[in-house]
XYZ file of C-alpha atoms in Angstrom:
299
model
C 39.266 185.690 145.023
C 35.936 183.919 144.997
C 32.860 185.635 146.453
C 30.262 183.252 147.930
C 26.919 184.706 149.004
C 24.971 182.533 151.432
C 21.361 183.725 151.431
C 18.990 182.701 154.217
C 15.470 182.873 152.710
C 13.868 182.253 156.106
C 15.201 185.569 157.432
C 15.232 187.503 154.144
C 11.612 186.451 153.460
C 10.044 188.401 150.562
C 13.325 190.300 149.968
C 15.120 187.095 148.929
C 14.679 187.240 145.150
C 15.364 190.979 144.955
C 18.579 190.574 146.948
C 19.738 187.703 144.759
C 19.069 189.774 141.624
C 21.070 192.698 143.048
C 23.996 190.443 143.981
C 23.956 188.768 140.569
C 23.887 192.112 138.747
C 26.745 193.623 140.785
C 28.957 190.548 140.553
C 28.406 190.250 136.802
C 29.064 193.965 136.287
C 32.304 193.730 138.271
C 33.283 190.420 136.581
C 33.654 188.636 139.919
C 34.087 184.913 140.406
C 31.002 184.303 142.527
C 28.348 181.886 143.734
C 24.945 182.509 145.307
C 23.638 179.711 147.531
C 20.351 179.611 149.455
C 20.185 177.775 152.774
C 17.653 174.970 153.255
C 17.968 174.045 156.935
C 19.399 175.129 160.289
C 23.180 174.705 160.164
C 23.285 174.700 156.353
C 25.346 177.910 156.239
C 28.005 176.229 158.393
C 28.072 173.185 156.112
C 28.421 175.366 153.002
C 31.156 177.538 154.521
C 33.295 174.544 155.516
C 33.649 173.599 151.829
C 35.768 176.709 151.117
C 39.366 176.435 152.331
C 41.159 179.565 151.072
C 41.020 182.766 149.030
C 37.247 183.098 149.457
C 35.004 185.711 151.041
C 31.785 184.258 152.449
C 28.946 186.792 152.604
C 26.234 186.312 155.223
C 22.966 187.495 153.643
C 20.555 187.251 156.553
C 20.571 188.104 160.245
C 22.861 187.455 163.193
C 21.954 183.755 163.185
C 23.236 183.338 159.631
C 26.466 185.157 160.537
C 26.853 182.857 163.564
C 26.580 179.769 161.351
C 29.116 181.109 158.838
C 31.582 182.089 161.587
C 31.397 178.515 162.898
C 32.360 177.092 159.511
C 34.892 179.708 158.395
C 38.380 178.431 157.566
C 41.498 180.415 158.541
C 42.420 181.503 155.018
C 38.913 182.768 154.210
C 37.137 185.977 155.188
C 33.495 186.757 155.831
C 31.191 189.728 155.313
C 27.798 190.766 156.664
C 24.848 191.840 154.502
C 22.183 192.884 157.074
C 19.008 191.331 155.690
C 17.523 189.738 158.816
C 15.257 190.804 161.652
C 18.212 191.345 163.973
C 21.462 192.777 162.632
C 23.300 193.626 165.833
C 26.773 192.715 164.629
C 26.458 194.877 161.505
C 25.192 197.745 163.683
C 28.729 198.105 165.117
C 30.101 199.040 161.702
C 28.133 202.311 161.898
C 27.131 202.365 158.234
C 24.652 205.235 157.932
C 22.120 206.347 155.329
C 22.691 203.387 152.998
C 20.032 201.047 151.660
C 20.664 197.311 151.386
C 21.664 197.538 147.712
C 24.283 200.209 148.442
C 25.570 198.133 151.361
C 26.029 195.099 149.102
C 28.041 197.127 146.571
C 30.101 198.907 149.242
C 30.922 195.584 150.902
C 32.011 193.949 147.644
C 34.248 196.972 147.038
C 35.233 197.311 150.707
C 38.300 196.441 152.751
C 39.199 193.564 155.077
C 40.013 194.014 158.764
C 41.021 191.589 161.528
C 38.582 191.271 164.432
C 38.288 189.376 167.699
C 35.831 186.568 168.266
C 34.865 184.452 171.246
C 34.859 180.710 171.821
C 32.172 179.389 174.147
C 32.792 175.691 174.799
C 34.575 175.591 171.408
C 31.736 177.288 169.475
C 32.470 180.651 167.821
C 30.458 183.736 168.751
C 30.814 187.223 167.309
C 28.605 189.310 169.591
C 27.881 187.894 173.003
C 27.294 184.999 175.351
C 24.846 185.664 178.184
C 23.550 183.698 181.152
C 20.330 184.098 183.076
C 17.341 186.344 182.533
C 17.860 187.503 178.961
C 18.892 184.022 177.817
C 15.591 182.727 179.219
C 13.784 185.467 177.305
C 15.531 184.409 174.093
C 14.691 180.755 174.705
C 11.033 181.568 175.414
C 10.741 183.642 172.219
C 12.227 180.808 170.145
C 9.632 178.422 171.601
C 6.754 180.884 171.097
C 7.743 181.487 167.464
C 7.051 177.816 166.732
C 3.371 178.143 167.637
C 2.389 181.823 167.755
C 1.445 184.031 164.770
C 2.442 187.164 166.695
C 5.402 189.207 165.376
C 8.801 188.591 166.933
C 9.129 192.024 168.570
C 5.812 191.529 170.391
C 6.847 188.076 171.589
C 10.057 189.582 172.975
C 7.981 192.086 174.948
C 5.774 189.347 176.383
C 8.745 187.130 177.271
C 10.619 190.035 178.871
C 7.694 190.934 181.141
C 7.176 187.304 182.192
C 10.843 186.840 183.081
C 11.387 190.201 184.772
C 8.707 189.206 187.271
C 10.367 185.800 187.693
C 14.114 186.597 187.567
C 15.400 183.263 188.998
C 18.712 184.442 190.542
C 21.674 182.070 190.671
C 24.929 181.736 192.590
C 28.080 181.663 190.467
C 31.843 181.672 190.638
C 33.337 183.687 187.781
C 37.083 183.516 187.133
C 38.485 186.146 184.771
C 42.139 185.765 183.757
C 42.773 183.795 186.947
C 40.974 186.150 189.360
C 38.015 184.456 191.070
C 34.840 186.240 192.238
C 31.734 184.737 193.860
C 28.447 186.423 192.942
C 24.676 186.212 193.219
C 23.300 187.277 189.858
C 20.291 187.370 187.569
C 22.272 188.066 184.375
C 25.855 187.871 183.119
C 26.731 189.256 179.676
C 30.112 188.516 178.088
C 30.428 190.971 175.220
C 32.797 190.868 172.268
C 30.595 193.094 170.156
C 28.688 196.134 171.338
C 25.081 195.089 170.673
C 22.742 192.137 171.050
C 19.005 191.487 171.374
C 18.154 194.033 168.660
C 19.984 196.987 170.157
C 20.818 196.188 173.793
C 24.258 197.637 174.559
C 25.196 196.912 178.194
C 28.899 197.542 177.490
C 28.835 200.537 175.178
C 32.635 200.748 174.924
C 33.103 197.168 173.715
C 35.565 196.968 170.823
C 35.949 194.052 168.397
C 39.668 194.776 167.999
C 40.857 195.442 171.569
C 41.631 191.847 172.588
C 39.290 191.923 175.605
C 35.789 190.840 176.549
C 33.622 193.432 178.290
C 31.659 191.668 181.039
C 28.494 193.055 182.620
C 27.107 191.388 185.767
C 23.644 192.320 187.054
C 23.512 191.218 190.677
C 20.420 189.824 192.379
C 18.065 192.796 192.542
C 14.470 193.478 193.689
C 11.941 193.527 190.839
C 11.155 197.235 191.296
C 14.858 198.076 190.969
C 15.110 195.867 187.864
C 12.451 197.958 186.119
C 14.598 201.024 186.848
C 17.765 199.274 185.629
C 16.387 197.969 182.329
C 16.609 201.202 180.260
C 20.073 201.893 181.687
C 21.208 198.357 180.814
C 19.828 198.844 177.288
C 21.989 201.941 176.751
C 25.015 200.828 178.779
C 24.602 203.527 181.427
C 25.304 201.318 184.441
C 28.869 202.233 185.433
C 27.886 203.928 188.710
C 25.068 201.592 189.761
C 25.965 199.343 192.702
C 23.780 196.459 191.477
C 25.890 196.172 188.306
C 29.572 195.197 188.005
C 31.882 195.485 185.003
C 34.958 193.347 184.317
C 37.380 192.879 181.416
C 39.417 189.861 180.383
C 40.338 187.209 177.832
C 39.787 183.903 179.616
C 36.586 183.318 181.564
C 35.399 180.339 183.607
C 31.894 180.387 185.078
C 30.509 177.778 187.477
C 26.856 178.044 188.524
C 25.051 176.326 191.396
C 22.428 174.898 189.013
C 21.859 174.598 185.260
C 20.955 178.013 183.817
C 19.750 179.221 180.444
C 22.577 180.445 178.201
C 22.520 182.010 174.753
C 25.534 182.479 172.524
C 24.700 184.740 169.568
C 21.094 183.565 169.859
C 21.818 179.828 170.177
C 20.150 178.454 173.328
C 21.338 175.781 175.751
C 21.505 175.011 179.492
C 24.647 174.269 181.529
C 26.251 174.717 184.935
C 29.758 175.479 183.691
C 31.239 177.535 180.854
C 34.707 178.227 179.503
C 34.938 181.281 177.251
C 38.113 182.477 175.530
C 38.890 185.400 173.252
C 40.701 184.924 169.942
C 42.418 188.245 169.243
C 42.152 189.547 165.661
C 41.746 185.979 164.408
C 38.829 186.502 162.000
C 39.029 188.391 158.708
C 35.966 190.593 158.135
C 35.211 192.451 154.911
C 33.432 195.735 155.670
C 31.712 198.426 153.543
C 33.695 201.423 152.354
C 31.597 203.784 154.487
C 31.975 201.800 157.730
C 33.595 203.456 160.752
C 37.384 203.444 160.952
C 39.001 200.229 162.160
C 42.616 199.107 162.337
C 43.403 197.593 158.936
C 45.175 194.299 158.261
């Protein structure tokens, strides 16, 4: 098997050279057939990944955005792995690897095992974690725009964008059809979760499972601003099961039609649309995980 490490220097920043040296040392020590490739532009990881057709593990060395690009280029007979070297590592967080530094994680992943996991398709684009509509997607879009012109750190920009949008929630009317069952709603936010986390730790569906063959769907209905401030910490931790302003659904095939174009983000990628079709691909992606990761169903 060939091991291809795709390193995103934009997200790894000053850790880039140290990470490359660690990867090179481990692969040489273990006599692995390997390549280390740095990305140069947005979408480069997808372009690189598409070149490998079989018997290859593609390692994402970066954040969730790098993993998203690799997942969208991954061929059926290849696997992928996550080395959490970015600012947001929500997908890796689900593996529950504890008390390991990045160098130990690299070695444990190289020596790890491969499992089959679910992924989502949103208008034919792969996502690993989540697709969301409404308030939080607008926050993500605003942060991406602010990052282009503001020297402030990303976490501070998220705080600013969240406050601005909470006080301007922009509710929308939608028809959501889950596995053929149609529901009409007035909402400020819809989260379709494959993974358990997004947005650097938000976990609105804390029981989401990347091997159960189902999306966990969280709908926050149109709510007064004061109530939203109360809901936010509960939404963050997934403690919303008994709150009337929040609904939970499960399913594999989701159609959403909205009365106007709304902001949408799919694993951090921003766009605007009035209609979405989202489908789950059950255990269709091969993921290499560290030896100390939580227990999953093996291949």
